[in-house]
Coordinates of C-alpha atoms in Angstrom, one line a residue:
M1 CA 28.9 52.8 3.4
A2 CA 30.1 54.9 0.4
R3 CA 30.6 58.6 0.9
Y4 CA 29.5 60.9 -2.1
V5 CA 31.3 63.9 -3.5
F6 CA 29.2 65.8 -6.2
I7 CA 31.3 68.2 -8.4
T8 CA 29.5 71.0 -10.1
G9 CA 30.7 73.7 -12.2
G10 CA 29.9 77.4 -12.5
V11 CA 30.6 80.7 -14.4
V12 CA 31.8 79.1 -17.7
S13 CA 32.3 75.6 -19.2
S14 CA 35.6 73.9 -19.8
L15 CA 37.0 74.8 -16.4
G16 CA 38.2 71.3 -15.8
K17 CA 35.7 69.6 -13.7
G18 CA 36.8 66.2 -15.0
L19 CA 40.4 66.8 -14.3
A20 CA 39.6 68.1 -10.9
S21 CA 37.5 65.0 -10.2
A22 CA 40.2 62.8 -11.4
A23 CA 42.8 64.5 -9.3
L24 CA 40.8 64.3 -6.3
G25 CA 40.2 60.6 -6.9
A26 CA 43.9 60.1 -7.2
L27 CA 44.5 61.9 -3.9
L28 CA 41.8 59.9 -2.1
Q29 CA 43.4 56.7 -3.5
A30 CA 46.8 57.9 -2.3
R31 CA 45.4 57.9 1.2
G32 CA 44.4 54.3 0.9
Y33 CA 40.6 54.6 -0.1
K34 CA 38.7 52.8 -2.8
V35 CA 37.3 55.3 -5.2
R36 CA 34.8 55.3 -8.0
L37 CA 34.1 58.2 -10.5
R38 CA 31.0 58.7 -12.5
K39 CA 30.0 61.3 -15.1
L40 CA 26.3 62.7 -15.5
D41 CA 25.9 64.4 -18.8
P42 CA 22.9 66.7 -19.3
Y43 CA 22.8 66.5 -23.3
L44 CA 20.0 64.6 -24.9
N45 CA 22.2 62.3 -27.0
V46 CA 22.0 58.8 -25.8
D47 CA 25.8 58.7 -25.7
P48 CA 28.6 60.6 -27.5
G49 CA 29.3 57.8 -30.1
T50 CA 27.6 59.7 -33.0
M51 CA 28.5 63.3 -31.9
S52 CA 31.1 65.2 -34.0
P53 CA 34.6 65.4 -32.4
Y54 CA 34.4 69.1 -33.2
Q55 CA 31.6 69.5 -30.9
H56 CA 32.3 67.0 -28.1
G57 CA 36.0 66.0 -28.4
E58 CA 37.1 62.5 -28.0
C59 CA 34.7 59.6 -27.6
F60 CA 36.2 57.5 -24.9
V61 CA 35.7 53.8 -25.0
T62 CA 35.6 51.4 -22.1
D63 CA 36.3 47.5 -22.0
D64 CA 32.7 46.8 -22.0
G65 CA 32.0 48.7 -25.2
A66 CA 30.5 51.9 -23.7
E67 CA 31.0 55.0 -25.8
T68 CA 31.5 57.8 -23.1
D69 CA 32.6 61.3 -22.2
L70 CA 36.2 62.1 -22.6
D71 CA 36.3 62.8 -18.9
L72 CA 36.2 59.0 -18.2
G73 CA 39.7 58.9 -19.8
H74 CA 40.8 61.3 -17.2
Y75 CA 39.3 59.2 -14.5
E76 CA 41.1 56.1 -15.8
R77 CA 44.4 57.7 -16.2
F78 CA 44.6 59.3 -12.7
T79 CA 43.2 56.3 -10.7
G80 CA 44.1 53.2 -12.9
R81 CA 40.4 51.9 -12.3
P82 CA 38.9 50.8 -15.6
A83 CA 35.6 52.5 -16.1
N84 CA 32.5 50.9 -17.5
K85 CA 29.1 51.7 -19.1
K86 CA 27.6 52.3 -15.5
D87 CA 30.0 55.2 -15.0
N88 CA 28.5 57.5 -17.6
I89 CA 24.8 58.5 -18.0
T90 CA 23.2 61.1 -20.2
T91 CA 19.7 62.7 -20.3
G92 CA 19.3 60.9 -23.5
R93 CA 19.7 57.4 -21.9
I94 CA 17.7 58.5 -18.9
Y95 CA 14.7 59.4 -21.0
Q96 CA 15.2 56.3 -23.4
D97 CA 14.9 54.1 -20.3
I98 CA 11.8 56.0 -18.9
I99 CA 10.0 55.9 -22.2
T100 CA 10.7 52.2 -22.5
K101 CA 9.3 51.6 -19.0
E102 CA 6.2 53.8 -19.8
R103 CA 5.5 51.9 -23.0
R104 CA 5.8 48.6 -21.2
G105 CA 3.3 49.8 -18.5
D106 CA 5.8 49.9 -15.6
Y107 CA 4.4 53.1 -14.2
L108 CA 0.7 51.5 -13.9
G109 CA -0.9 54.3 -15.8
A110 CA 0.7 57.2 -13.8
T111 CA 1.4 60.5 -15.3
V112 CA 5.2 60.3 -16.1
Q113 CA 7.0 63.6 -14.9
V114 CA 10.4 65.0 -14.3
I115 CA 9.8 64.8 -10.6
P116 CA 9.7 62.0 -9.5
H117 CA 10.3 59.8 -12.4
V118 CA 13.4 61.4 -14.1
T119 CA 15.0 62.3 -10.8
N120 CA 14.4 58.9 -9.4
Q121 CA 15.9 57.3 -12.5
I122 CA 19.0 59.6 -12.0
K123 CA 19.2 58.8 -8.3
E124 CA 19.1 55.1 -9.0
F125 CA 22.0 55.4 -11.4
V126 CA 24.2 57.4 -9.0
L127 CA 23.5 55.1 -6.0
D128 CA 23.6 51.8 -7.6
G129 CA 26.5 49.4 -7.2
N130 CA 28.6 51.4 -4.8
E131 CA 28.8 49.0 -1.9
D132 CA 32.6 48.2 -2.2
Y133 CA 33.7 51.8 -2.5
D134 CA 34.7 54.3 0.2
F135 CA 34.2 57.3 -2.0
V136 CA 32.0 57.9 -5.2
L137 CA 32.8 61.2 -7.0
C138 CA 30.0 62.4 -9.3
E139 CA 30.8 65.0 -11.8
I140 CA 27.7 66.9 -13.4
G141 CA 28.5 68.1 -16.8
G142 CA 27.6 71.6 -18.0
T143 CA 27.3 74.8 -15.9
V144 CA 24.9 75.6 -13.0
G145 CA 22.1 77.4 -14.5
D146 CA 21.8 75.4 -17.6
I147 CA 18.1 74.4 -18.3
E148 CA 19.1 70.9 -19.3
A149 CA 21.1 70.2 -16.1
L150 CA 18.2 71.1 -13.8
P151 CA 16.9 67.5 -13.3
F152 CA 20.5 66.5 -12.4
F153 CA 20.9 69.2 -9.8
E154 CA 17.5 68.4 -8.3
S155 CA 18.5 64.7 -8.1
I156 CA 21.7 65.4 -6.3
R157 CA 19.9 67.8 -4.0
Q158 CA 17.3 65.0 -3.1
I159 CA 20.2 62.6 -2.5
G160 CA 21.7 64.9 0.1
N161 CA 18.5 64.5 2.0
D162 CA 17.9 60.8 1.4
L163 CA 21.3 59.8 2.6
P164 CA 22.3 59.9 6.3
R165 CA 23.6 63.3 7.5
G166 CA 27.4 63.6 6.5
A167 CA 27.1 61.0 3.7
C168 CA 27.6 63.5 0.9
I169 CA 29.1 66.8 0.2
Y170 CA 29.1 69.3 -2.7
L171 CA 32.1 70.7 -4.4
H172 CA 31.7 73.7 -6.7
L173 CA 34.3 74.6 -9.4
T174 CA 34.2 78.3 -10.6
L175 CA 36.4 80.9 -12.2
M176 CA 38.0 84.0 -10.8
P177 CA 38.9 86.2 -13.8
W178 CA 41.6 88.8 -13.7
M179 CA 40.3 92.2 -15.0
W180 CA 43.1 94.0 -16.7
A181 CA 41.5 97.4 -16.6
A182 CA 40.8 97.2 -12.9
G183 CA 44.1 95.2 -12.2
E184 CA 42.5 92.8 -9.8
L185 CA 40.7 89.3 -9.5
K186 CA 37.0 89.5 -9.3
T187 CA 34.9 87.4 -7.0
K188 CA 31.4 88.5 -8.2
P189 CA 31.2 85.7 -11.0
T190 CA 31.7 83.1 -8.2
Q191 CA 29.2 84.7 -5.9
H192 CA 26.5 84.7 -8.5
S193 CA 27.3 81.0 -9.5
V194 CA 26.9 80.0 -5.8
K195 CA 23.7 82.2 -5.5
E196 CA 22.4 80.2 -8.6
L197 CA 23.4 76.8 -6.8
R198 CA 21.8 77.8 -3.7
S199 CA 18.5 78.9 -5.3
I200 CA 18.0 75.4 -6.3
G201 CA 18.7 74.0 -2.8
I202 CA 22.4 73.2 -2.9
Q203 CA 24.9 74.8 -0.6
P204 CA 28.5 74.0 -1.6
D205 CA 30.7 72.7 1.1
I206 CA 34.0 73.4 -0.8
L207 CA 34.8 76.0 -3.5
L208 CA 37.6 75.2 -5.9
I209 CA 38.5 78.4 -7.8
R210 CA 40.3 78.4 -11.0
A211 CA 42.7 81.4 -11.4
D212 CA 45.8 82.3 -13.5
R213 CA 47.5 83.8 -10.5
E214 CA 47.6 83.6 -6.7
I215 CA 44.3 84.5 -5.0
P216 CA 44.9 87.0 -2.1
K217 CA 43.8 86.0 1.3
E218 CA 41.4 88.8 1.5
E219 CA 39.5 87.7 -1.7
R220 CA 39.2 84.1 -0.2
R221 CA 37.8 85.6 2.9
K222 CA 35.4 87.6 0.9
L223 CA 34.3 84.4 -1.0
S224 CA 33.9 82.6 2.3
L225 CA 31.7 85.4 3.7
F226 CA 29.4 85.8 0.8
C227 CA 29.3 82.2 -0.3
N228 CA 28.7 80.8 3.2
V229 CA 31.7 78.5 2.8
R230 CA 34.3 77.9 5.5
E231 CA 37.5 80.0 4.6
S232 CA 39.7 76.9 4.6
A233 CA 37.4 75.4 2.1
V234 CA 37.9 78.2 -0.5
I235 CA 40.8 76.5 -2.4
Q236 CA 42.7 78.0 -5.2
A237 CA 43.2 75.9 -8.4
L238 CA 46.0 77.7 -10.2
D239 CA 47.0 76.9 -13.8
A240 CA 49.6 74.1 -13.9
K241 CA 52.4 73.3 -16.4
S242 CA 51.3 69.8 -16.7
I243 CA 48.0 68.2 -15.8
Y244 CA 50.0 65.5 -14.0
D245 CA 51.1 68.3 -11.5
V246 CA 47.5 68.8 -10.5
P247 CA 47.2 66.1 -7.8
L248 CA 50.3 67.5 -6.1
T249 CA 49.2 71.1 -6.3
Y250 CA 45.7 70.3 -5.1
H251 CA 47.2 68.4 -2.2
K252 CA 49.4 71.3 -1.4
E253 CA 46.4 73.6 -1.4
G254 CA 44.7 71.2 1.1
L255 CA 41.8 70.0 -1.2
D256 CA 41.9 66.3 -0.1
Q257 CA 42.2 67.3 3.6
E258 CA 39.3 69.6 3.3
V259 CA 37.1 66.8 1.8
L260 CA 38.0 64.5 4.7
N261 CA 37.2 67.3 7.1
A262 CA 33.9 67.8 5.5
F263 CA 33.2 64.1 6.2
G264 CA 34.5 64.4 9.8
I265 CA 37.3 61.8 9.1
D266 CA 39.9 62.5 11.7
P267 CA 42.7 61.5 12.0
A268 CA 43.0 61.1 8.2
P269 CA 45.4 58.5 6.6
K270 CA 48.5 60.1 5.4
P271 CA 48.8 60.2 1.6
R272 CA 51.5 58.4 -0.3
L273 CA 52.3 60.7 -3.3
E274 CA 55.8 59.2 -4.4
I275 CA 54.3 58.0 -7.6
W276 CA 53.0 61.6 -8.7
E277 CA 56.3 63.1 -7.5
E278 CA 58.2 60.9 -9.8
I279 CA 55.9 61.5 -12.7
S280 CA 56.4 65.3 -12.2
R281 CA 60.1 65.0 -11.9
K282 CA 60.3 63.1 -15.2
I283 CA 58.0 65.5 -17.0
H284 CA 59.9 68.6 -15.9
N285 CA 63.4 67.2 -16.2
P286 CA 63.7 65.5 -19.5
E287 CA 67.0 64.1 -20.8
G288 CA 66.1 64.8 -24.3
E289 CA 63.2 65.6 -26.8
V290 CA 61.6 64.2 -29.9
N291 CA 59.4 65.8 -32.5
I292 CA 56.2 63.7 -33.4
A293 CA 53.9 64.6 -36.3
I294 CA 50.2 63.7 -35.9
V295 CA 48.5 63.6 -39.4
G296 CA 44.8 63.7 -38.7
K297 CA 41.5 65.3 -39.8
Y298 CA 40.3 66.9 -36.6
T299 CA 43.6 68.6 -35.6
I300 CA 42.0 72.1 -35.0
L301 CA 40.4 70.6 -31.9
K302 CA 43.0 68.8 -29.9
D303 CA 40.4 67.3 -27.5
A304 CA 39.4 65.1 -30.4
Y305 CA 42.7 63.3 -29.7
K306 CA 42.9 63.6 -26.0
S307 CA 43.8 60.1 -25.0
L308 CA 46.4 59.9 -27.8
I309 CA 48.1 63.1 -26.6
E310 CA 48.3 61.8 -23.0
A311 CA 49.6 58.4 -24.2
L312 CA 52.4 60.1 -26.1
C313 CA 53.1 62.1 -22.9
H314 CA 53.2 58.8 -21.0
G315 CA 55.6 57.4 -23.7
G316 CA 57.9 60.4 -23.0
I317 CA 57.6 59.7 -19.2
A318 CA 58.7 56.2 -19.9
N319 CA 61.8 57.4 -21.6
T320 CA 62.3 60.8 -19.5
T321 CA 61.9 62.6 -22.8
K322 CA 59.9 65.6 -23.8
V323 CA 57.5 64.9 -26.6
N324 CA 56.8 67.9 -29.0
L325 CA 53.8 67.4 -31.2
K326 CA 53.3 68.8 -34.7
W327 CA 49.7 68.8 -35.8
I328 CA 49.1 68.5 -39.4
E329 CA 45.7 68.5 -41.2
S330 CA 45.9 65.5 -43.5
E331 CA 44.1 67.4 -46.4
T332 CA 47.3 69.6 -46.5
F333 CA 49.3 66.7 -48.2
E334 CA 46.7 66.5 -50.9
K335 CA 47.9 69.9 -52.1
E336 CA 51.4 70.5 -50.8
D337 CA 54.7 68.7 -50.7
V338 CA 54.8 66.2 -47.8
S339 CA 58.5 66.6 -47.2
D340 CA 58.1 70.3 -46.4
Y341 CA 56.1 69.2 -43.3
L342 CA 57.7 65.9 -42.3
S343 CA 61.4 66.6 -42.9
G344 CA 63.3 66.5 -39.6
I345 CA 60.3 64.7 -37.8
D346 CA 61.3 61.8 -35.5
G347 CA 58.0 59.8 -35.7
I348 CA 54.6 59.9 -37.5
I349 CA 51.3 59.0 -36.2
V350 CA 48.2 58.6 -38.3
P351 CA 45.2 58.2 -35.7
G352 CA 41.7 57.0 -36.0
G353 CA 39.0 58.9 -38.0
F354 CA 35.9 58.3 -40.0
G355 CA 35.1 59.1 -43.6
E356 CA 37.0 59.7 -46.8
R357 CA 38.1 63.4 -46.1
G358 CA 41.8 63.6 -45.7
A359 CA 42.4 59.9 -46.4
E360 CA 44.5 60.4 -49.4
G361 CA 46.7 62.9 -47.4
K362 CA 47.0 60.3 -44.6
I363 CA 48.2 57.8 -47.2
T364 CA 50.8 60.1 -48.4
A365 CA 52.1 60.4 -44.9
V366 CA 52.2 56.5 -44.6
K367 CA 54.3 56.4 -47.8
Y368 CA 56.6 59.0 -46.6
A369 CA 57.2 57.1 -43.3
R370 CA 57.9 53.8 -45.0
E371 CA 60.2 55.1 -47.7
N372 CA 62.1 57.3 -45.4
K373 CA 62.3 54.7 -42.5
V374 CA 60.6 57.1 -40.1
P375 CA 59.1 55.4 -37.1
Y376 CA 55.3 55.0 -37.8
L377 CA 52.4 54.2 -35.7
G378 CA 49.1 53.8 -37.4
I379 CA 46.0 53.6 -35.2
C380 CA 42.7 52.1 -36.4
Y381 CA 42.2 54.0 -39.7
G382 CA 45.9 54.5 -39.7
M383 CA 46.5 50.8 -40.0
Q384 CA 43.8 50.4 -42.6
L385 CA 45.4 53.1 -44.7
A386 CA 48.9 51.5 -44.3
C387 CA 47.3 48.4 -45.8
I388 CA 46.0 50.4 -48.8
E389 CA 49.3 52.3 -49.3
A390 CA 51.2 48.9 -49.4
A391 CA 48.7 47.5 -51.9
R392 CA 49.0 50.5 -54.1
N393 CA 52.6 51.0 -54.1
L394 CA 54.1 47.6 -53.4
A395 CA 51.5 45.1 -54.5
G396 CA 50.5 46.7 -57.7
I397 CA 46.9 47.0 -56.8
E398 CA 46.6 50.7 -58.0
D399 CA 43.0 51.0 -57.3
A400 CA 43.1 49.7 -53.7
I401 CA 40.4 51.5 -51.6
S402 CA 38.3 51.3 -48.6
T403 CA 34.6 50.8 -49.1
E404 CA 34.4 53.8 -46.7
F405 CA 35.4 55.8 -49.6
E406 CA 31.8 56.4 -50.8
G407 CA 31.3 56.8 -54.5
K408 CA 34.7 55.3 -55.5
K409 CA 35.2 52.1 -57.2
G410 CA 38.2 49.9 -56.8
T411 CA 39.7 46.9 -55.1
P412 CA 38.3 46.8 -51.5
I413 CA 41.3 46.3 -49.3
V414 CA 39.3 47.5 -46.4
G415 CA 35.5 46.9 -46.0
L416 CA 32.6 46.4 -43.7
M417 CA 32.7 42.9 -42.1
T418 CA 29.2 41.6 -41.2
E419 CA 30.1 38.9 -38.6
W420 CA 32.9 37.6 -36.4
L421 CA 33.4 35.6 -33.3
K422 CA 33.9 37.2 -29.8
G423 CA 34.8 34.5 -27.5
N424 CA 32.3 31.8 -28.3
A425 CA 29.6 34.2 -29.4
L426 CA 28.8 35.2 -33.0
E427 CA 28.5 39.1 -33.5
K428 CA 26.9 40.6 -36.4
R429 CA 26.3 44.0 -37.9
Q430 CA 24.4 45.4 -40.8
K431 CA 25.5 48.5 -43.0
A432 CA 21.9 49.8 -42.7
G433 CA 21.8 49.6 -39.0
D434 CA 22.0 52.5 -36.6
M435 CA 25.5 54.3 -36.7
G436 CA 26.1 53.2 -33.1
G437 CA 25.2 49.6 -33.9
T438 CA 27.6 49.0 -36.8
M439 CA 30.7 49.4 -34.7
R440 CA 33.1 46.9 -33.2
L441 CA 33.3 48.3 -29.7
G442 CA 35.2 47.5 -26.6
A443 CA 37.8 45.0 -25.6
Y444 CA 38.8 42.1 -27.9
T445 CA 41.5 39.6 -27.5
N446 CA 44.2 39.6 -30.2
T447 CA 46.7 36.8 -31.1
L448 CA 50.3 38.0 -31.9
K449 CA 52.8 36.1 -34.0
E450 CA 55.7 34.9 -32.1
G451 CA 59.0 36.6 -33.0
S452 CA 57.1 39.8 -34.3
L453 CA 58.1 43.3 -33.2
I454 CA 54.8 43.8 -31.6
A455 CA 54.9 40.6 -29.6
E456 CA 58.3 41.6 -28.4
I457 CA 57.0 45.0 -27.4
Y458 CA 54.1 43.5 -25.3
G459 CA 56.1 40.6 -24.1
A460 CA 53.1 38.4 -24.9
T461 CA 51.3 36.7 -27.7
E462 CA 47.8 37.0 -26.2
I463 CA 46.6 40.6 -25.6
S464 CA 43.3 42.4 -25.0
E465 CA 42.7 46.1 -26.4
R466 CA 39.7 48.3 -27.0
H467 CA 38.2 48.8 -30.5
R468 CA 36.1 51.5 -32.0
H469 CA 35.5 51.2 -35.7
R470 CA 33.1 50.0 -38.5
Y471 CA 35.6 48.8 -41.2
E472 CA 38.1 46.0 -41.3
V473 CA 41.0 45.1 -43.3
N474 CA 40.0 42.4 -45.8
V475 CA 41.6 39.2 -44.9
E476 CA 41.4 37.9 -48.5
Y477 CA 44.3 40.2 -49.5
K478 CA 46.5 39.2 -46.5
E479 CA 48.6 36.8 -48.5
K480 CA 49.2 39.1 -51.3
L481 CA 50.3 42.0 -49.0
E482 CA 52.5 39.6 -47.0
E483 CA 54.2 38.6 -50.2
V484 CA 55.5 42.3 -50.5
G485 CA 56.7 42.5 -46.9
L486 CA 53.7 43.7 -44.8
I487 CA 53.5 41.3 -42.0
F488 CA 50.1 40.4 -40.4
A489 CA 51.5 40.1 -36.9
G490 CA 48.2 40.1 -35.1
M491 CA 44.9 38.4 -35.8
S492 CA 41.5 37.8 -34.1
P493 CA 41.6 34.4 -32.3
D494 CA 39.4 33.1 -35.2
G495 CA 41.8 34.3 -37.8
I496 CA 39.2 36.4 -39.6
L497 CA 40.0 39.9 -38.4
P498 CA 43.5 41.5 -38.9
E499 CA 44.5 43.3 -35.8
T500 CA 48.2 44.5 -36.3
V501 CA 50.5 44.9 -39.2
E502 CA 54.2 45.7 -39.3
Y503 CA 57.3 45.5 -41.4
S504 CA 60.3 43.3 -40.5
R505 CA 63.2 45.3 -38.7
D506 CA 65.5 44.7 -41.7
V507 CA 62.9 46.6 -43.9
H508 CA 61.9 49.4 -41.6
P509 CA 63.2 50.1 -38.0
W510 CA 59.8 50.7 -36.5
F511 CA 56.6 50.6 -38.5
I512 CA 53.4 49.3 -36.8
G513 CA 49.7 49.6 -37.5
V514 CA 47.0 48.5 -35.0
Q515 CA 43.2 48.1 -35.6
Y516 CA 42.5 48.9 -31.9
H517 CA 43.1 52.1 -29.9
P518 CA 46.1 51.4 -27.5
E519 CA 46.0 55.1 -26.3
L520 CA 42.8 54.3 -24.3
K521 CA 44.6 52.1 -21.8
S522 CA 47.8 54.1 -21.2
R523 CA 48.5 55.6 -17.7
P524 CA 51.1 58.1 -16.7
F525 CA 52.3 55.5 -13.9
D526 CA 51.9 52.6 -16.5
P527 CA 52.6 53.8 -19.9
H528 CA 51.3 51.7 -22.7
P529 CA 54.2 49.6 -24.2
L530 CA 53.4 50.5 -27.7
F531 CA 53.8 54.3 -27.0
A532 CA 56.8 53.7 -24.8
S533 CA 58.5 51.7 -27.6
F534 CA 57.5 54.1 -30.3
I535 CA 59.0 57.1 -28.5
R536 CA 62.2 55.0 -27.9
A537 CA 62.3 54.5 -31.6
A538 CA 61.7 58.2 -32.2
I539 CA 64.7 59.0 -29.9
E540 CA 66.9 56.7 -32.1
Q541 CA 65.6 58.5 -35.2
S542 CA 66.4 61.8 -33.8
R543 CA 70.1 60.8 -33.4
L544 CA 70.1 60.0 -37.1
V545 CA 68.6 63.3 -38.4

């Protein structure tokens, strides 16, 4: 039978519940257990697919096409287990399902209420499909005391009573702030947070306390006393230099052992942490460094590119190299000289995005990378704009555009495809459909051209990668663009959808655009080959500068 760990947060948001859940999952895996991680999000959106990156950060996409919270990216990167649409639920989806059932008459005329209908739906989600797992870690989004989160807290409280004794525990993550005026760490915010949690019927078994400095033993004893938690279960979570140090630091503080103690598992299997020790060693002892420019439109909020940041870090780990990121708002290049920002850069990335804003600045960055032979990786929109740049500046199609550039007329190098094959099934989309329904989402198979750079990097000609986009490069212009040197090295199996482009190595040392999002499948212990190769090319570039 699966054991459940419910992770809640208090005092303030953004304390790192997702990272704490992922690190705990990695530690339990290191002890030989099979682990599943799930995220319960209290907001009313059905999923984060239509939410602004400025509000919610990155939308993480799974193989089965679910648009999910970015914390699922942490779960995958730390455990290696691919997430799916059943690992993330929102209040919006819960209510959507309940209203559908009510309209269908499933409730037999009953008055539909938060208790028991909403809570039962949440419990069903949490408990379903866990037969093959030793531990299920469930993170509840938001902060204890939030009105919208109350049904979730009530649901996990009920689960504690529904399951056999000892089948679930509660871990509460809080903040212990340092008060400069008083010159001490303060326990009161945590005390109040636990009081709030206990008022709705949940007694935490373990406290994980974020702090920017060592927590004195006396303060831990105080929290133990006033929060009714064993002293050994008051665990400090100090700031780390790298998120990949967190499993090791949490193990050192005894988090995984305390979880096993709470379940009465004794003796506990010894953990094998060699892989995390090796990752930490490479991060903190680089043999060199490279400077990578990310030319995007959401650069003021780094969480919008969370998986990209981590994939670049993994590329650095693969090459024992420190990766320095230079963030550039793409609109800057519509007003200022590109060389002022990109001179001395070892690699350029134009990541995914939506809409016309900043597109011309990104095209300028693509042109700079091509003409100055700087390693370039274009992801999703970054590939599409590489095709537009080639059309304008090499193929003589000066009015080349994407139909995403609303209100502009020109030659549609990029447009909205209405249908394609996925396996043997025909998929369709309509421009007038819901925003979430016009996307190509999830894992798709790509066929790579033998002898191409990208096939050499993957070591294969058949690959599967995750997509999240509405527009496609217009295959009608493939021949014209290949005449000027842009190679369409990857296509969908039916030959309709361009998936990767590149220039031959006698034209450019490393220039690749991909329609998919390779960053979503990169892991610190298994760096994505594209990022490992890109950083290797950047290292070569740094030797030339």
